[in-house]
XYZ file of C-alpha atoms in Angstrom:
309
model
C 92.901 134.868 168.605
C 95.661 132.370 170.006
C 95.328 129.658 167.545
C 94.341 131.694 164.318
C 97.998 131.482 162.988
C 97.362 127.432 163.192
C 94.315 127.584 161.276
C 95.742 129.731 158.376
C 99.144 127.306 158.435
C 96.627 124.332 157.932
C 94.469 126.108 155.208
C 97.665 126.783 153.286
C 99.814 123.654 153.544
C 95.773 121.894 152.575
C 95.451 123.886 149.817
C 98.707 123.658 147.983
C 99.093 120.886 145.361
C 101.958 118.826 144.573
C 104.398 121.508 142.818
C 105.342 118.570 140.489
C 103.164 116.075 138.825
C 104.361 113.285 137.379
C 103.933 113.259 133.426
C 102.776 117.016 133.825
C 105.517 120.256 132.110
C 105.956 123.687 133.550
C 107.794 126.662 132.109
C 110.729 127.597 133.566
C 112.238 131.318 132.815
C 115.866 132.370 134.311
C 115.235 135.841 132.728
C 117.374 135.165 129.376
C 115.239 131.788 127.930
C 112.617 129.832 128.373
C 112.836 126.276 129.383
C 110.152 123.323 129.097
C 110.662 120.993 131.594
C 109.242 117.856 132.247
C 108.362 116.240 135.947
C 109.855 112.745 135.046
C 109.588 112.001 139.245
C 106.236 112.470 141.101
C 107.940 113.216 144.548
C 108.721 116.807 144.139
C 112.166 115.944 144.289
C 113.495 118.464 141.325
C 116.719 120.960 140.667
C 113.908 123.671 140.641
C 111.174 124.708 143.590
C 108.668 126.177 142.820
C 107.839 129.607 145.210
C 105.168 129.654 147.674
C 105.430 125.861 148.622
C 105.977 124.675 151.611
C 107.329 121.956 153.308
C 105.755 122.053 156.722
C 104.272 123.626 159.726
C 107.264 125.617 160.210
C 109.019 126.222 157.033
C 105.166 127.875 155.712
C 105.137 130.211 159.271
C 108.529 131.115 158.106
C 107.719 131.697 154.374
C 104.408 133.723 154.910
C 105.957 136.099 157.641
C 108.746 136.723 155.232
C 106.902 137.063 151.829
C 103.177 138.347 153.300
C 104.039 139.917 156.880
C 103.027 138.460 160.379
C 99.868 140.550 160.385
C 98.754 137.283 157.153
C 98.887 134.983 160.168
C 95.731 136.569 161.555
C 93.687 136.204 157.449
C 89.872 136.025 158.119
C 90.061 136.853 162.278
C 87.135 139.074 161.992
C 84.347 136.100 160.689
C 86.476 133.783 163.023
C 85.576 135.831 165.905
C 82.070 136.725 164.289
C 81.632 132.690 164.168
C 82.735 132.077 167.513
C 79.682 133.323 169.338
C 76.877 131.837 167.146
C 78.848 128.800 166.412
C 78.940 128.458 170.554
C 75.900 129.676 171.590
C 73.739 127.071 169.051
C 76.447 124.407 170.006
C 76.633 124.503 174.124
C 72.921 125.422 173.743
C 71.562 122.383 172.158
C 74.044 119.840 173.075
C 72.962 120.501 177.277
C 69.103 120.560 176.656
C 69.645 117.604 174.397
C 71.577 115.749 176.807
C 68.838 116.769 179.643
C 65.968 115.707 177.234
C 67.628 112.320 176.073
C 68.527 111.530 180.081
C 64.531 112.064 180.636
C 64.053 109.430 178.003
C 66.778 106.701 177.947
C 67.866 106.891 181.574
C 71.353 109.043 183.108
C 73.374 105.841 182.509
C 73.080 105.767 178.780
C 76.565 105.848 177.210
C 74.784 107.110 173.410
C 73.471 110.341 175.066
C 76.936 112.178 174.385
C 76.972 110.936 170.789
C 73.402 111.849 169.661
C 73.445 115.191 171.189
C 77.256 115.746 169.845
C 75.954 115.245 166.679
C 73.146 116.869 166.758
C 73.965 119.890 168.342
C 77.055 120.130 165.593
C 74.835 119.771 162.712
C 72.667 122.844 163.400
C 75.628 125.119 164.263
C 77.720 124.013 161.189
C 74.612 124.510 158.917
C 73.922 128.131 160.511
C 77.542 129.798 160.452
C 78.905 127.895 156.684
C 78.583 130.946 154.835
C 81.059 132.609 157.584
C 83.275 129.504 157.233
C 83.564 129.834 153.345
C 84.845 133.122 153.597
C 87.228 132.787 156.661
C 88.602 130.207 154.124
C 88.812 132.290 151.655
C 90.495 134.743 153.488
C 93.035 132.341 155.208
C 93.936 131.255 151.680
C 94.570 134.321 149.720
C 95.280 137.895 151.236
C 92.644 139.858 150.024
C 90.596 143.042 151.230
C 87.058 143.651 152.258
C 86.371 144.827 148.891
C 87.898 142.123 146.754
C 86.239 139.628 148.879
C 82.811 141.167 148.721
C 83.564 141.452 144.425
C 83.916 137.264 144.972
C 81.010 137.121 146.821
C 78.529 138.950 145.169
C 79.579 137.544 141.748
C 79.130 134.069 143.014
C 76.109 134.544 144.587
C 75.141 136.442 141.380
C 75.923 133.490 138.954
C 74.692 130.987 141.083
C 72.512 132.034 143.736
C 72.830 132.199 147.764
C 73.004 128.591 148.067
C 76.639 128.481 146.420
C 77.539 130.093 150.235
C 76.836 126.577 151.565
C 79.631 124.639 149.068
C 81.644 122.613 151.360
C 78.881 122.369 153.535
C 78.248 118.517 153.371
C 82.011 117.639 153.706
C 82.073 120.170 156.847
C 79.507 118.075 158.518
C 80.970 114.671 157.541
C 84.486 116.246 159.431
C 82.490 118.203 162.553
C 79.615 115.844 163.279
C 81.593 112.536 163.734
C 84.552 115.294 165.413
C 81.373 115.826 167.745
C 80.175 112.440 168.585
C 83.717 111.402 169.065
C 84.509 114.306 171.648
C 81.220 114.096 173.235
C 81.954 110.786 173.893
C 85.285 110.794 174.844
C 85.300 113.167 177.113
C 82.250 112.351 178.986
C 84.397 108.720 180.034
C 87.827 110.531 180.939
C 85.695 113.147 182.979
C 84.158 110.013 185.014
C 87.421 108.091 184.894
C 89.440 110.957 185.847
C 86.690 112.304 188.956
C 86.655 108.819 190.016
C 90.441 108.514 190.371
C 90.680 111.878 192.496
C 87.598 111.209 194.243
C 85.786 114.433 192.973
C 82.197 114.661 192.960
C 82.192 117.314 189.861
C 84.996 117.954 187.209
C 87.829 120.121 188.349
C 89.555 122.820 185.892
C 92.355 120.893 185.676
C 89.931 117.319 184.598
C 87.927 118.948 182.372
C 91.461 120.682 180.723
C 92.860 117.255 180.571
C 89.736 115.422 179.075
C 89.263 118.103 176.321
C 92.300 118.074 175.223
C 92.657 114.405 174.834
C 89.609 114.034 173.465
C 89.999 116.786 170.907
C 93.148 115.447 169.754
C 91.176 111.793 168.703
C 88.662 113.647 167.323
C 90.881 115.298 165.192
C 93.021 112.995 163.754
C 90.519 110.521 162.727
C 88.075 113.202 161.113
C 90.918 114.767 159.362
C 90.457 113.686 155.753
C 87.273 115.643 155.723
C 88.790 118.785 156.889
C 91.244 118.729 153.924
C 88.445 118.040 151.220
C 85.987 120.674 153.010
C 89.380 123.187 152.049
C 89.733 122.334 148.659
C 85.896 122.471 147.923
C 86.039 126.037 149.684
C 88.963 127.014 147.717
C 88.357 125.455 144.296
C 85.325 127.483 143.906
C 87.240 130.796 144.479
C 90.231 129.574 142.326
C 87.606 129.294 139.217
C 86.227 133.101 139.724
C 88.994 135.253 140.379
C 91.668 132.912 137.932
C 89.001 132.017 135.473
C 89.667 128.188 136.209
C 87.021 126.202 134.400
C 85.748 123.565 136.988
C 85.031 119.934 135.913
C 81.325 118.336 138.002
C 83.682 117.098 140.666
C 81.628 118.443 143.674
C 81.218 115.362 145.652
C 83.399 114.717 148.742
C 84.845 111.011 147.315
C 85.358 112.535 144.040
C 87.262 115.271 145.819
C 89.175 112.375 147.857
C 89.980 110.606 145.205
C 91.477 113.288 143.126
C 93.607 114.627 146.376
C 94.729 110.952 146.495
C 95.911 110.902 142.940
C 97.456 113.962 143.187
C 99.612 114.334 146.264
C 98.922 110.670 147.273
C 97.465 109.477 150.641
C 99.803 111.544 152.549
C 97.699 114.104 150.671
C 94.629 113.351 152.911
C 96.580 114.500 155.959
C 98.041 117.517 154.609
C 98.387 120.067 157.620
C 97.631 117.354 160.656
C 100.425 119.013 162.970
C 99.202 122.874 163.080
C 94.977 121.338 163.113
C 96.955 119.277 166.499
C 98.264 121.996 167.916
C 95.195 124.287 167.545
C 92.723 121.427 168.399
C 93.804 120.335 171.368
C 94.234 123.932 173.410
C 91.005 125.035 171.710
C 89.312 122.184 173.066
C 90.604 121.878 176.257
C 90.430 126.121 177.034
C 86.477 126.054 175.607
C 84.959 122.952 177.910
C 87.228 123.835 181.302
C 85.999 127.542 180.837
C 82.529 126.442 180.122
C 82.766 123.391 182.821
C 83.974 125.953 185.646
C 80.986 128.829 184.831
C 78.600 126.106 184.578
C 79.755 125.259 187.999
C 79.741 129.103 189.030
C 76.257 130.076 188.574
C 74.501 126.353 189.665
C 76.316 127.149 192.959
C 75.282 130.823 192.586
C 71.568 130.420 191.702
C 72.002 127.569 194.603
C 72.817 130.191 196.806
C 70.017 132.815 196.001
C 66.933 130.212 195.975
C 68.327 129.179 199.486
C 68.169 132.827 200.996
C 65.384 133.901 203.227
């Protein structure tokens, strides 16, 4: 609910395109003529702007409160919150009775247990709620209500069948799988860095707080790119429905890469890298202190009860 606002920011500064092409024309009408006007510069540096772009984290909170409402900064909260507890459950689930299973195997001191369980624990929660992420996508992207959304859906699943749910799929585990292995890891060696320098036996609030959101915020930046394809995949395929876009065999993630490249340029690849920051790192850090600390609460708990008379 706290960092929802974030997300949507990110989604929309992703999904916009460079407002002005280079070698490309757009029609310009002040009401009395029409004008033709060619981009001649590629930097969106023009006498004309183009509505609904924006220019950063703050200029697009500014612009969709004032054209859309505040209530647009909370698009596609309901399958956010109806991801949340499968995405967790599968996630938390797997990744401790991996760990406990690999530790059985390859011995407690193994540094690669955080990294194969990371990833593997990712890869069967992404896979389970990517339906729920296409839509929240969808949602964050456009305003639109339950019933235009469901029209989407059901066409698309219609035309092509229930596996067109899954599109971005393979680009959302090439940015949460390596996100994964990269926390895991990460914050498994601040945890034991940070315990050892206070002396503590078992993470504190305030260690496990620190460590996730450090972590998180590595994670993030490197796995980035892949967040920014996995939106234009997600959108594209809505744009060519509801606008009657015709859509080229581009599906692949380094096809997709390359033509975000070309079009907005390498900067392109990072598009909406403060707001995914600022979300990140709380997220993070709030998620493994509160599951850290009631992990902690019912081991000393269940301690307690098996040690009764």
């Amino acid at each position: 609910i706290l960092v929802t606002p974030l997300d949507v920011i990110k989604t929309r500064l992703q999904a916009q395109s460079n407002p002005f092409p280079k070698g490309k024309c757009f029609v310009y009408s002040n009401g009395l003529m029409d004008h033709i006007c060619v981009c001649e510069n590629g930097n969106s540096q023009a006498w004309y702007k183009k509505p609904g772009h924006f220019k950063g984290t703050l200029d697009a909170f500014v612009k969709i409160i004032q054209i859309e409402g505040i209530k647009s900064l909370w698009s596609g909260l309901p399958p956010t919150l109806v991801m949340a507890v499968p995405t967790t459950v599968v996630y938390f689930t797997c990744y401790d009775q991996l760990c406990e299973a690999l530790k059985s195997r390859l011995g407690k001191d193994e540094e690669h247990i955080p990294v194969l369980a990371g990833s593997l624990s990712r890869f069967g929660s992404v896979t389970v709620v990517s339906p729920l992420e296409l839509i929240r996508t969808r949602m964050q992207y456009h305003k639109l209500s339950y019933k235009q959304l469901y029209l989407c859906v059901s066409t698309k699943v219609a035309a092509d069948g229930w596996f067109s749910l899954w599109r971005g799929w393979s680009s959302t585990v090439l940015r949460d799988v390596p996100f994964s292995a990269m926390y895991w890891y990460n914050y498994e060696r601040f945890k034991k860095m940070m315990c050892k320098e206070v002396g503590a036996h078992e993470p504190t609030f305030f260690i496990a707080f620190t460590s996730g959101a450090a972590s998180g915020s590595i994670a993030a930046v490197i796995t980035h790119p892949f967040d920014v394809v996995k939106t234009h995949r997600q959108t594209e395929l809505w744009e060519s429905e509801t606008l009657r876009i015709p859509q080229r065999d581009c599906t692949s993630t380094w096809a997709v890469m390359k033509k975000i490249v070309a079009r907005n340029g390498i900067t392109g690849l990072f598009a909406g890298i403060t707001p995914r920051l600022f979300k990140v790192a709380p997220a993070c850090a709030i998620m493994i202190s509160t599951y850290e600390y009631g992990k902690s609460f019912f081991s000393h708990l269940n301690e307690k009860t098996i040690q009764r008379p």
